Amino acid sequence: MGIIKTEKLTFEYIRRDEEGNVEGITCAVNEVDLDVKQGEFIAILGHNGSGKSTLAKHINAILYPTEGTVWVDGMDTQDEAHLWDIRREAGMVFQNPDNQIIGQVVEEDVGFGPENMGVPTKEIWERVEESLKAVGMYEYRKHSPNKLSGGQKQRVSIAGVIAMHPKCIILDEPTAMLDPNGRKEVIRAVRALNDVEGITVVLITHYMEEIVHADMVYVMDKGQIAMEGTPREIFSRVEELQELRLDVPQVTLLAHELKQKGVDLPDGILTIEEFVTALTGLKGA
Ligand code: ADP
Ligand code: MG
């Protein structure tokens, strides 16, 4: 079993009126099977309302399945005895860094998690230092979080999560509120956590270009996994992605259209560099 596993995970939000009668049911996640191995980087794509956040909240035991099962490191999330182990092993980062940062000084903020866990003071400082270095924010350790850019704040909140030494980190649209530079900074930091620290990453996003480095991609639609594969496999299924209302990167679209016009290009071009290499490698180019 992988570090995160879901089996036929189904979740329904139930709306009730004042008397408690059921007014409506939304099936937000519908029979989802996931199996994420330790050290993997997986991405979950999907337009608004496709069920990504509901799925994410199950991995951190914020929500519990209506049907099916979720295991984190072999622990069933419905087993209350493991609640805190699960929350410590699977750290969550949300969209808005302002809601996650509470300290007056960056290093203090990052130290809150380990402090609450009862980590000895000396070790807290070691963890704060290593976590801030891992996200490239060590030089800002004495700064006030309020004065940082969105991308910097989000990296501080990521450091706060990794200071608790989780085995995996789930990021729910961590770049949605950031400008393009902030987005790049955050994605770079997330990749480093995976590459250098070996932390399992679940990145939820609706930006296709952010999934290029994932090992596996799952595309959600109406609570279900509509597509799954490597980034290249996913990027080569342009029409399906468009039907799922995802914005396919310009370079992928262009390559796809040229290929349909008979230009001999490989499927699933992910980046401009790849596109240039493929084009200049063509006979007669
Ligand atoms: P995503 O994160 O992909 O935008 P969500 O998991 O937030 O999707 O939502 C999936 C579905 O569940 C949507 O139809 C949404 O309206 C519904 N939903 C989300 N949160 C709630 C809630 N607290 N109460 C009722 N319905 C909800
Ligand atoms: Mg969401």
PDB file of C-alpha atoms and ligand atoms in Angstrom:
ATOM      1  CA  MET A   1       0.000   0.000   0.000  1.00  0.00           C
ATOM      2  CA  GLY A   2       1.251   3.487  -0.850  1.00  0.00           C
ATOM      3  CA  ILE A   3       1.561   6.408   1.553  1.00  0.00           C
ATOM      4  CA  ILE A   4      -1.883   7.643   0.470  1.00  0.00           C
ATOM      5  CA  LYS A   5      -4.524   5.258  -0.716  1.00  0.00           C
ATOM      6  CA  THR A   6      -8.203   5.768  -1.342  1.00  0.00           C
ATOM      7  CA  GLU A   7     -10.579   3.023  -2.279  1.00  0.00           C
ATOM      8  CA  LYS A   8     -13.947   3.889  -3.782  1.00  0.00           C
ATOM      9  CA  LEU A   9     -13.868   7.154  -1.862  1.00  0.00           C
ATOM     10  CA  THR A  10     -17.248   8.850  -2.033  1.00  0.00           C
ATOM     11  CA  PHE A  11     -18.304  11.993  -0.230  1.00  0.00           C
ATOM     12  CA  GLU A  12     -21.692  13.677  -0.165  1.00  0.00           C
ATOM     13  CA  TYR A  13     -22.420  17.143   1.186  1.00  0.00           C
ATOM     14  CA  ILE A  14     -25.896  17.087   2.633  1.00  0.00           C
ATOM     15  CA  ARG A  15     -27.879  20.318   2.832  1.00  0.00           C
ATOM     16  CA  ARG A  16     -30.619  20.450   5.443  1.00  0.00           C
ATOM     17  CA  ASP A  17     -33.308  23.001   6.213  1.00  0.00           C
ATOM     18  CA  GLU A  18     -33.885  24.450   9.712  1.00  0.00           C
ATOM     19  CA  GLU A  19     -35.856  21.418  10.798  1.00  0.00           C
ATOM     20  CA  GLY A  20     -33.089  19.104   9.720  1.00  0.00           C
ATOM     21  CA  ASN A  21     -34.840  17.733   6.656  1.00  0.00           C
ATOM     22  CA  VAL A  22     -32.561  16.915   3.758  1.00  0.00           C
ATOM     23  CA  GLU A  23     -32.884  19.595   1.063  1.00  0.00           C
ATOM     24  CA  GLY A  24     -30.248  18.370  -1.310  1.00  0.00           C
ATOM     25  CA  ILE A  25     -27.237  16.163  -1.699  1.00  0.00           C
ATOM     26  CA  THR A  26     -24.088  16.980  -3.665  1.00  0.00           C
ATOM     27  CA  CYS A  27     -21.896  14.038  -4.464  1.00  0.00           C
ATOM     28  CA  ALA A  28     -18.561  15.921  -4.467  1.00  0.00           C
ATOM     29  CA  VAL A  29     -16.296  12.874  -4.729  1.00  0.00           C
ATOM     30  CA  ASN A  30     -17.529   9.744  -6.415  1.00  0.00           C
ATOM     31  CA  GLU A  31     -15.745   6.403  -6.106  1.00  0.00           C
ATOM     32  CA  VAL A  32     -12.214   7.719  -6.369  1.00  0.00           C
ATOM     33  CA  ASP A  33      -9.306   5.270  -6.237  1.00  0.00           C
ATOM     34  CA  LEU A  34      -5.862   6.739  -5.658  1.00  0.00           C
ATOM     35  CA  ASP A  35      -2.604   5.072  -4.749  1.00  0.00           C
ATOM     36  CA  VAL A  36       0.332   7.373  -4.116  1.00  0.00           C
ATOM     37  CA  LYS A  37       3.717   5.887  -3.382  1.00  0.00           C
ATOM     38  CA  GLN A  38       6.180   7.356  -0.917  1.00  0.00           C
ATOM     39  CA  GLY A  39       8.338   9.938  -2.657  1.00  0.00           C
ATOM     40  CA  GLU A  40       6.014  10.449  -5.613  1.00  0.00           C
ATOM     41  CA  PHE A  41       4.899  13.811  -6.928  1.00  0.00           C
ATOM     42  CA  ILE A  42       1.336  13.629  -8.071  1.00  0.00           C
ATOM     43  CA  ALA A  43      -0.854  16.371  -9.461  1.00  0.00           C
ATOM     44  CA  ILE A  44      -4.608  16.653  -9.344  1.00  0.00           C
ATOM     45  CA  LEU A  45      -6.108  18.857 -12.021  1.00  0.00           C
ATOM     46  CA  GLY A  46      -9.677  19.918 -12.511  1.00  0.00           C
ATOM     47  CA  HIS A  47     -11.865  22.956 -13.022  1.00  0.00           C
ATOM     48  CA  ASN A  48     -13.800  24.611 -10.179  1.00  0.00           C
ATOM     49  CA  GLY A  49     -16.224  22.368  -8.382  1.00  0.00           C
ATOM     50  CA  SER A  50     -14.741  19.120  -9.706  1.00  0.00           C
ATOM     51  CA  GLY A  51     -14.114  17.834  -6.159  1.00  0.00           C
ATOM     52  CA  LYS A  52     -10.391  18.502  -5.669  1.00  0.00           C
ATOM     53  CA  SER A  53     -10.618  20.223  -2.286  1.00  0.00           C
ATOM     54  CA  THR A  54     -13.087  17.696  -0.962  1.00  0.00           C
ATOM     55  CA  LEU A  55     -10.690  14.923  -1.930  1.00  0.00           C
ATOM     56  CA  ALA A  56      -7.739  16.781  -0.353  1.00  0.00           C
ATOM     57  CA  LYS A  57      -9.572  17.261   2.946  1.00  0.00           C
ATOM     58  CA  HIS A  58      -9.957  13.508   3.231  1.00  0.00           C
ATOM     59  CA  ILE A  59      -6.207  12.953   3.138  1.00  0.00           C
ATOM     60  CA  ASN A  60      -5.789  15.178   6.175  1.00  0.00           C
ATOM     61  CA  ALA A  61      -8.793  13.720   8.050  1.00  0.00           C
ATOM     62  CA  ILE A  62     -10.696  17.005   7.903  1.00  0.00           C
ATOM     63  CA  LEU A  63     -13.515  15.148   6.147  1.00  0.00           C
ATOM     64  CA  TYR A  64     -14.405  11.463   6.400  1.00  0.00           C
ATOM     65  CA  PRO A  65     -15.758   9.274   3.610  1.00  0.00           C
ATOM     66  CA  THR A  66     -19.488   8.820   3.139  1.00  0.00           C
ATOM     67  CA  GLU A  67     -18.485   5.538   1.470  1.00  0.00           C
ATOM     68  CA  GLY A  68     -15.127   3.935   0.867  1.00  0.00           C
ATOM     69  CA  THR A  69     -11.850   4.225   2.748  1.00  0.00           C
ATOM     70  CA  VAL A  70      -8.803   6.475   2.948  1.00  0.00           C
ATOM     71  CA  TRP A  71      -5.481   5.329   4.366  1.00  0.00           C
ATOM     72  CA  VAL A  72      -2.505   7.531   5.158  1.00  0.00           C
ATOM     73  CA  ASP A  73       0.642   5.521   5.746  1.00  0.00           C
ATOM     74  CA  GLY A  74      -1.530   2.486   6.314  1.00  0.00           C
ATOM     75  CA  MET A  75      -3.760   4.235   8.882  1.00  0.00           C
ATOM     76  CA  ASP A  76      -7.487   4.388   8.192  1.00  0.00           C
ATOM     77  CA  THR A  77      -8.485   8.061   8.548  1.00  0.00           C
ATOM     78  CA  GLN A  78     -11.704   7.040  10.271  1.00  0.00           C
ATOM     79  CA  ASP A  79      -9.716   5.476  13.096  1.00  0.00           C
ATOM     80  CA  GLU A  80      -9.763   8.257  15.717  1.00  0.00           C
ATOM     81  CA  ALA A  81      -6.772   6.814  17.524  1.00  0.00           C
ATOM     82  CA  HIS A  82      -4.605   7.858  14.562  1.00  0.00           C
ATOM     83  CA  LEU A  83      -6.063  11.308  13.969  1.00  0.00           C
ATOM     84  CA  TRP A  84      -3.029  13.288  15.125  1.00  0.00           C
ATOM     85  CA  ASP A  85      -0.530  10.947  13.507  1.00  0.00           C
ATOM     86  CA  ILE A  86      -2.387  11.367  10.238  1.00  0.00           C
ATOM     87  CA  ARG A  87      -2.495  15.163  10.509  1.00  0.00           C
ATOM     88  CA  ARG A  88       1.223  15.240  11.300  1.00  0.00           C
ATOM     89  CA  GLU A  89       2.223  12.891   8.484  1.00  0.00           C
ATOM     90  CA  ALA A  90       0.053  14.581   5.872  1.00  0.00           C
ATOM     91  CA  GLY A  91       0.544  18.340   6.026  1.00  0.00           C
ATOM     92  CA  MET A  92      -1.824  20.672   4.194  1.00  0.00           C
ATOM     93  CA  VAL A  93      -1.152  23.965   2.471  1.00  0.00           C
ATOM     94  CA  PHE A  94      -4.144  26.021   1.361  1.00  0.00           C
ATOM     95  CA  GLN A  95      -4.822  28.690  -1.213  1.00  0.00           C
ATOM     96  CA  ASN A  96      -4.586  31.753   0.927  1.00  0.00           C
ATOM     97  CA  PRO A  97      -1.293  32.165   2.825  1.00  0.00           C
ATOM     98  CA  ASP A  98      -2.796  35.009   4.892  1.00  0.00           C
ATOM     99  CA  ASN A  99      -5.021  32.532   6.678  1.00  0.00           C
ATOM    100  CA  GLN A 100      -2.110  30.272   7.541  1.00  0.00           C
ATOM    101  CA  ILE A 101       0.488  32.683   8.831  1.00  0.00           C
ATOM    102  CA  ILE A 102       0.037  33.682  12.449  1.00  0.00           C
ATOM    103  CA  GLY A 103       3.495  34.652  13.711  1.00  0.00           C
ATOM    104  CA  GLN A 104       4.831  38.215  13.903  1.00  0.00           C
ATOM    105  CA  VAL A 105       8.222  37.098  12.655  1.00  0.00           C
ATOM    106  CA  VAL A 106       8.846  34.514   9.935  1.00  0.00           C
ATOM    107  CA  GLU A 107      10.978  32.136  12.041  1.00  0.00           C
ATOM    108  CA  GLU A 108       8.494  32.258  14.888  1.00  0.00           C
ATOM    109  CA  ASP A 109       5.671  31.379  12.547  1.00  0.00           C
ATOM    110  CA  VAL A 110       7.523  28.374  11.159  1.00  0.00           C
ATOM    111  CA  GLY A 111       8.298  27.209  14.700  1.00  0.00           C
ATOM    112  CA  PHE A 112       4.657  27.092  15.844  1.00  0.00           C
ATOM    113  CA  GLY A 113       3.891  23.652  14.464  1.00  0.00           C
ATOM    114  CA  PRO A 114       6.835  21.809  16.019  1.00  0.00           C
ATOM    115  CA  GLU A 115       6.347  23.770  19.253  1.00  0.00           C
ATOM    116  CA  ASN A 116       2.739  22.583  19.494  1.00  0.00           C
ATOM    117  CA  MET A 117       3.947  19.059  18.881  1.00  0.00           C
ATOM    118  CA  GLY A 118       6.201  19.336  21.921  1.00  0.00           C
ATOM    119  CA  VAL A 119       9.482  19.262  20.009  1.00  0.00           C
ATOM    120  CA  PRO A 120      12.398  20.350  22.274  1.00  0.00           C
ATOM    121  CA  THR A 121      13.428  23.994  21.796  1.00  0.00           C
ATOM    122  CA  LYS A 122      16.862  23.301  20.334  1.00  0.00           C
ATOM    123  CA  GLU A 123      15.374  20.992  17.755  1.00  0.00           C
ATOM    124  CA  ILE A 124      12.644  23.515  16.906  1.00  0.00           C
ATOM    125  CA  TRP A 125      15.316  26.005  15.838  1.00  0.00           C
ATOM    126  CA  GLU A 126      17.081  23.368  13.763  1.00  0.00           C
ATOM    127  CA  ARG A 127      13.834  22.512  12.048  1.00  0.00           C
ATOM    128  CA  VAL A 128      12.965  26.168  11.441  1.00  0.00           C
ATOM    129  CA  GLU A 129      16.354  26.733   9.847  1.00  0.00           C
ATOM    130  CA  GLU A 130      16.246  23.659   7.609  1.00  0.00           C
ATOM    131  CA  SER A 131      12.627  24.315   6.567  1.00  0.00           C
ATOM    132  CA  LEU A 132      13.242  27.937   5.663  1.00  0.00           C
ATOM    133  CA  LYS A 133      16.333  26.928   3.702  1.00  0.00           C
ATOM    134  CA  ALA A 134      14.364  24.264   1.863  1.00  0.00           C
ATOM    135  CA  VAL A 135      11.918  26.856   0.513  1.00  0.00           C
ATOM    136  CA  GLY A 136      14.557  29.532  -0.050  1.00  0.00           C
ATOM    137  CA  MET A 137      13.272  31.871   2.675  1.00  0.00           C
ATOM    138  CA  TYR A 138      16.049  31.614   5.271  1.00  0.00           C
ATOM    139  CA  GLU A 139      17.309  35.130   4.664  1.00  0.00           C
ATOM    140  CA  TYR A 140      13.852  36.460   5.548  1.00  0.00           C
ATOM    141  CA  ARG A 141      13.707  34.684   8.913  1.00  0.00           C
ATOM    142  CA  LYS A 142      13.695  37.925  10.930  1.00  0.00           C
ATOM    143  CA  HIS A 143      11.156  39.670   8.697  1.00  0.00           C
ATOM    144  CA  SER A 144       7.531  40.346   9.402  1.00  0.00           C
ATOM    145  CA  PRO A 145       5.346  38.028   7.284  1.00  0.00           C
ATOM    146  CA  ASN A 146       2.989  40.946   6.540  1.00  0.00           C
ATOM    147  CA  LYS A 147       5.628  42.658   4.448  1.00  0.00           C
ATOM    148  CA  LEU A 148       6.338  39.670   2.220  1.00  0.00           C
ATOM    149  CA  SER A 149       4.985  39.094  -1.289  1.00  0.00           C
ATOM    150  CA  GLY A 150       2.285  36.476  -1.846  1.00  0.00           C
ATOM    151  CA  GLY A 151       4.778  33.928  -3.168  1.00  0.00           C
ATOM    152  CA  GLN A 152       7.091  34.491  -0.209  1.00  0.00           C
ATOM    153  CA  LYS A 153       4.219  34.148   2.260  1.00  0.00           C
ATOM    154  CA  GLN A 154       3.136  30.922   0.654  1.00  0.00           C
ATOM    155  CA  ARG A 155       6.687  29.584   0.899  1.00  0.00           C
ATOM    156  CA  VAL A 156       6.717  30.477   4.593  1.00  0.00           C
ATOM    157  CA  SER A 157       3.488  28.564   5.116  1.00  0.00           C
ATOM    158  CA  ILE A 158       5.017  25.588   3.294  1.00  0.00           C
ATOM    159  CA  ALA A 159       8.056  25.836   5.597  1.00  0.00           C
ATOM    160  CA  GLY A 160       5.670  25.802   8.560  1.00  0.00           C
ATOM    161  CA  VAL A 161       4.241  22.526   7.348  1.00  0.00           C
ATOM    162  CA  ILE A 162       7.551  20.839   6.594  1.00  0.00           C
ATOM    163  CA  ALA A 163       8.924  21.856  10.000  1.00  0.00           C
ATOM    164  CA  MET A 164       6.536  19.243  11.363  1.00  0.00           C
ATOM    165  CA  HIS A 165       8.410  16.631   9.305  1.00  0.00           C
ATOM    166  CA  PRO A 166       5.445  15.285   7.387  1.00  0.00           C
ATOM    167  CA  LYS A 167       5.850  12.333   5.049  1.00  0.00           C
ATOM    168  CA  CYS A 168       3.616  13.997   2.530  1.00  0.00           C
ATOM    169  CA  ILE A 169       2.364  17.445   1.788  1.00  0.00           C
ATOM    170  CA  ILE A 170      -0.910  18.263   0.099  1.00  0.00           C
ATOM    171  CA  LEU A 171      -1.122  21.666  -1.544  1.00  0.00           C
ATOM    172  CA  ASP A 172      -4.608  22.806  -2.485  1.00  0.00           C
ATOM    173  CA  GLU A 173      -4.217  25.401  -5.251  1.00  0.00           C
ATOM    174  CA  PRO A 174      -1.257  27.012  -3.481  1.00  0.00           C
ATOM    175  CA  THR A 175      -0.639  29.383  -6.374  1.00  0.00           C
ATOM    176  CA  ALA A 176      -4.203  30.469  -7.148  1.00  0.00           C
ATOM    177  CA  MET A 177      -3.804  33.858  -5.462  1.00  0.00           C
ATOM    178  CA  LEU A 178      -0.293  34.579  -6.686  1.00  0.00           C
ATOM    179  CA  ASP A 179       1.171  36.542  -9.582  1.00  0.00           C
ATOM    180  CA  PRO A 180       3.204  34.627 -12.202  1.00  0.00           C
ATOM    181  CA  ASN A 181       6.477  35.186 -10.344  1.00  0.00           C
ATOM    182  CA  GLY A 182       5.032  34.049  -7.055  1.00  0.00           C
ATOM    183  CA  ARG A 183       3.614  30.990  -8.758  1.00  0.00           C
ATOM    184  CA  LYS A 184       7.009  30.049 -10.165  1.00  0.00           C
ATOM    185  CA  GLU A 185       8.705  30.521  -6.771  1.00  0.00           C
ATOM    186  CA  VAL A 186       6.205  28.288  -5.044  1.00  0.00           C
ATOM    187  CA  ILE A 187       6.312  25.543  -7.672  1.00  0.00           C
ATOM    188  CA  ARG A 188      10.112  25.589  -7.600  1.00  0.00           C
ATOM    189  CA  ALA A 189      10.052  25.216  -3.808  1.00  0.00           C
ATOM    190  CA  VAL A 190       7.558  22.363  -4.022  1.00  0.00           C
ATOM    191  CA  ARG A 191       9.699  20.550  -6.563  1.00  0.00           C
ATOM    192  CA  ALA A 192      12.737  20.897  -4.326  1.00  0.00           C
ATOM    193  CA  LEU A 193      10.855  19.378  -1.393  1.00  0.00           C
ATOM    194  CA  ASN A 194      10.127  16.391  -3.539  1.00  0.00           C
ATOM    195  CA  ASP A 195      13.522  16.095  -5.287  1.00  0.00           C
ATOM    196  CA  VAL A 196      15.811  17.003  -2.418  1.00  0.00           C
ATOM    197  CA  GLU A 197      13.876  16.099   0.722  1.00  0.00           C
ATOM    198  CA  GLY A 198      11.989  13.158  -0.758  1.00  0.00           C
ATOM    199  CA  ILE A 199       8.652  14.384   0.589  1.00  0.00           C
ATOM    200  CA  THR A 200       5.619  12.938  -1.183  1.00  0.00           C
ATOM    201  CA  VAL A 201       3.743  15.775  -2.900  1.00  0.00           C
ATOM    202  CA  VAL A 202       0.097  16.036  -3.892  1.00  0.00           C
ATOM    203  CA  LEU A 203      -0.286  19.251  -5.855  1.00  0.00           C
ATOM    204  CA  ILE A 204      -3.805  20.390  -6.629  1.00  0.00           C
ATOM    205  CA  THR A 205      -4.078  23.026  -9.284  1.00  0.00           C
ATOM    206  CA  HIS A 206      -6.029  24.198 -12.270  1.00  0.00           C
ATOM    207  CA  TYR A 207      -2.921  25.483 -14.028  1.00  0.00           C
ATOM    208  CA  MET A 208      -1.768  22.818 -16.449  1.00  0.00           C
ATOM    209  CA  GLU A 209       1.772  24.120 -16.731  1.00  0.00           C
ATOM    210  CA  GLU A 210       2.332  23.394 -13.035  1.00  0.00           C
ATOM    211  CA  ILE A 211       1.936  19.661 -13.514  1.00  0.00           C
ATOM    212  CA  VAL A 212       4.802  19.242 -15.966  1.00  0.00           C
ATOM    213  CA  HIS A 213       7.119  17.751 -13.333  1.00  0.00           C
ATOM    214  CA  ALA A 214       4.620  15.420 -11.713  1.00  0.00           C
ATOM    215  CA  ASP A 215       5.119  11.646 -11.843  1.00  0.00           C
ATOM    216  CA  MET A 216       1.400  11.069 -12.283  1.00  0.00           C
ATOM    217  CA  VAL A 217      -1.533  13.316 -13.051  1.00  0.00           C
ATOM    218  CA  TYR A 218      -5.174  12.756 -12.197  1.00  0.00           C
ATOM    219  CA  VAL A 219      -7.795  14.941 -13.824  1.00  0.00           C
ATOM    220  CA  MET A 220     -11.029  15.282 -11.896  1.00  0.00           C
ATOM    221  CA  ASP A 221     -14.459  16.031 -13.286  1.00  0.00           C
ATOM    222  CA  LYS A 222     -17.766  15.858 -11.431  1.00  0.00           C
ATOM    223  CA  GLY A 223     -16.147  14.119  -8.480  1.00  0.00           C
ATOM    224  CA  GLN A 224     -14.556  11.386 -10.553  1.00  0.00           C
ATOM    225  CA  ILE A 225     -11.124  10.708 -11.984  1.00  0.00           C
ATOM    226  CA  ALA A 226     -11.738  11.491 -15.641  1.00  0.00           C
ATOM    227  CA  MET A 227      -8.167  11.013 -16.875  1.00  0.00           C
ATOM    228  CA  GLU A 228      -4.965   9.660 -15.413  1.00  0.00           C
ATOM    229  CA  GLY A 229      -1.449   9.307 -16.733  1.00  0.00           C
ATOM    230  CA  THR A 230       1.969  10.907 -16.914  1.00  0.00           C
ATOM    231  CA  PRO A 231       2.050  14.609 -17.799  1.00  0.00           C
ATOM    232  CA  ARG A 232       3.026  13.715 -21.350  1.00  0.00           C
ATOM    233  CA  GLU A 233       0.150  11.278 -21.736  1.00  0.00           C
ATOM    234  CA  ILE A 234      -2.267  13.843 -20.337  1.00  0.00           C
ATOM    235  CA  PHE A 235      -0.927  16.697 -22.456  1.00  0.00           C
ATOM    236  CA  SER A 236      -1.357  14.667 -25.609  1.00  0.00           C
ATOM    237  CA  ARG A 237      -5.112  14.358 -25.044  1.00  0.00           C
ATOM    238  CA  VAL A 238      -5.866  17.950 -25.969  1.00  0.00           C
ATOM    239  CA  GLU A 239      -9.506  17.589 -27.025  1.00  0.00           C
ATOM    240  CA  GLU A 240     -10.471  15.756 -23.846  1.00  0.00           C
ATOM    241  CA  LEU A 241      -8.758  18.388 -21.694  1.00  0.00           C
ATOM    242  CA  GLN A 242     -10.667  21.116 -23.476  1.00  0.00           C
ATOM    243  CA  GLU A 243     -13.915  19.245 -22.931  1.00  0.00           C
ATOM    244  CA  LEU A 244     -13.057  19.195 -19.231  1.00  0.00           C
ATOM    245  CA  ARG A 245     -12.694  22.995 -19.428  1.00  0.00           C
ATOM    246  CA  LEU A 246      -8.975  23.064 -18.712  1.00  0.00           C
ATOM    247  CA  ASP A 247      -6.707  25.668 -20.236  1.00  0.00           C
ATOM    248  CA  VAL A 248      -4.200  23.751 -22.298  1.00  0.00           C
ATOM    249  CA  PRO A 249      -0.872  25.653 -22.490  1.00  0.00           C
ATOM    250  CA  GLN A 250      -0.372  27.606 -25.713  1.00  0.00           C
ATOM    251  CA  VAL A 251       2.732  25.666 -26.714  1.00  0.00           C
ATOM    252  CA  THR A 252       0.924  22.332 -26.336  1.00  0.00           C
ATOM    253  CA  LEU A 253      -2.011  23.607 -28.409  1.00  0.00           C
ATOM    254  CA  LEU A 254       0.235  24.972 -31.113  1.00  0.00           C
ATOM    255  CA  ALA A 255       2.204  21.721 -31.366  1.00  0.00           C
ATOM    256  CA  HIS A 256      -1.032  19.749 -31.413  1.00  0.00           C
ATOM    257  CA  GLU A 257      -2.466  21.834 -34.260  1.00  0.00           C
ATOM    258  CA  LEU A 258       0.721  21.661 -36.294  1.00  0.00           C
ATOM    259  CA  LYS A 259       0.775  17.907 -35.843  1.00  0.00           C
ATOM    260  CA  GLN A 260      -2.773  17.682 -37.131  1.00  0.00           C
ATOM    261  CA  LYS A 261      -1.700  19.683 -40.172  1.00  0.00           C
ATOM    262  CA  GLY A 262       0.883  17.008 -40.880  1.00  0.00           C
ATOM    263  CA  VAL A 263       3.981  18.405 -39.170  1.00  0.00           C
ATOM    264  CA  ASP A 264       5.936  15.510 -37.693  1.00  0.00           C
ATOM    265  CA  LEU A 265       5.987  16.383 -33.984  1.00  0.00           C
ATOM    266  CA  PRO A 266       5.822  14.113 -30.932  1.00  0.00           C
ATOM    267  CA  ASP A 267       2.669  13.942 -28.812  1.00  0.00           C
ATOM    268  CA  GLY A 268       2.227  15.857 -25.595  1.00  0.00           C
ATOM    269  CA  ILE A 269       4.718  18.703 -25.945  1.00  0.00           C
ATOM    270  CA  LEU A 270       5.046  20.198 -22.463  1.00  0.00           C
ATOM    271  CA  THR A 271       7.389  23.148 -22.724  1.00  0.00           C
ATOM    272  CA  ILE A 272       8.656  25.747 -25.179  1.00  0.00           C
ATOM    273  CA  GLU A 273      12.136  24.180 -25.004  1.00  0.00           C
ATOM    274  CA  GLU A 274      10.755  20.819 -26.051  1.00  0.00           C
ATOM    275  CA  PHE A 275       8.804  22.401 -28.864  1.00  0.00           C
ATOM    276  CA  VAL A 276      11.885  24.208 -30.175  1.00  0.00           C
ATOM    277  CA  THR A 277      13.961  21.028 -29.962  1.00  0.00           C
ATOM    278  CA  ALA A 278      11.304  19.045 -31.802  1.00  0.00           C
ATOM    279  CA  LEU A 279      10.907  21.681 -34.507  1.00  0.00           C
ATOM    280  CA  THR A 280      14.617  22.222 -35.122  1.00  0.00           C
ATOM    281  CA  GLY A 281      15.113  18.458 -35.232  1.00  0.00           C
ATOM    282  CA  LEU A 282      12.745  18.137 -38.194  1.00  0.00           C
ATOM    283  CA  LYS A 283      14.210  17.266 -41.550  1.00  0.00           C
ATOM    284  CA  GLY A 284      14.819  20.321 -43.624  1.00  0.00           C
ATOM    285  CA  ALA A 285      14.436  22.712 -40.663  1.00  0.00           C
TER     286      ALA A 285
HETATM  287  P1  ADP B   1     -12.895  22.061  -6.243  1.00  0.00           P
HETATM  288  O1  ADP B   1     -11.935  22.141  -5.107  1.00  0.00           O
HETATM  289  O2  ADP B   1     -12.434  21.189  -7.374  1.00  0.00           O
HETATM  290  O3  ADP B   1     -13.305  23.408  -6.738  1.00  0.00           O
HETATM  291  P2  ADP B   1     -14.845  21.229  -4.234  1.00  0.00           P
HETATM  292  O4  ADP B   1     -14.348  19.969  -3.613  1.00  0.00           O
HETATM  293  O5  ADP B   1     -14.646  22.477  -3.481  1.00  0.00           O
HETATM  294  O6  ADP B   1     -14.237  21.335  -5.716  1.00  0.00           O
HETATM  295  O7  ADP B   1     -16.396  21.084  -4.542  1.00  0.00           O
HETATM  296  C1  ADP B   1     -16.974  19.931  -5.147  1.00  0.00           C
HETATM  297  C2  ADP B   1     -18.486  20.059  -5.120  1.00  0.00           C
HETATM  298  O8  ADP B   1     -18.947  20.073  -3.775  1.00  0.00           O
HETATM  299  C3  ADP B   1     -19.014  21.343  -5.766  1.00  0.00           C
HETATM  300  O9  ADP B   1     -20.216  21.040  -6.406  1.00  0.00           O
HETATM  301  C4  ADP B   1     -19.234  22.253  -4.583  1.00  0.00           C
HETATM  302  O10 ADP B   1     -20.285  23.169  -4.854  1.00  0.00           O
HETATM  303  C5  ADP B   1     -19.659  21.268  -3.494  1.00  0.00           C
HETATM  304  N1  ADP B   1     -19.267  21.747  -2.160  1.00  0.00           N
HETATM  305  C6  ADP B   1     -18.023  22.075  -1.758  1.00  0.00           C
HETATM  306  N2  ADP B   1     -18.009  22.439  -0.456  1.00  0.00           N
HETATM  307  C7  ADP B   1     -19.290  22.342  -0.023  1.00  0.00           C
HETATM  308  C8  ADP B   1     -19.938  22.571   1.233  1.00  0.00           C
HETATM  309  N3  ADP B   1     -19.241  22.965   2.302  1.00  0.00           N
HETATM  310  N4  ADP B   1     -21.275  22.353   1.296  1.00  0.00           N
HETATM  311  C9  ADP B   1     -21.983  21.932   0.224  1.00  0.00           C
HETATM  312  N5  ADP B   1     -21.426  21.694  -0.986  1.00  0.00           N
HETATM  313  C10 ADP B   1     -20.106  21.887  -1.129  1.00  0.00           C
HETATM  314 MG    MG B   2     -10.881  23.722  -4.341  1.00  0.00          MG
END
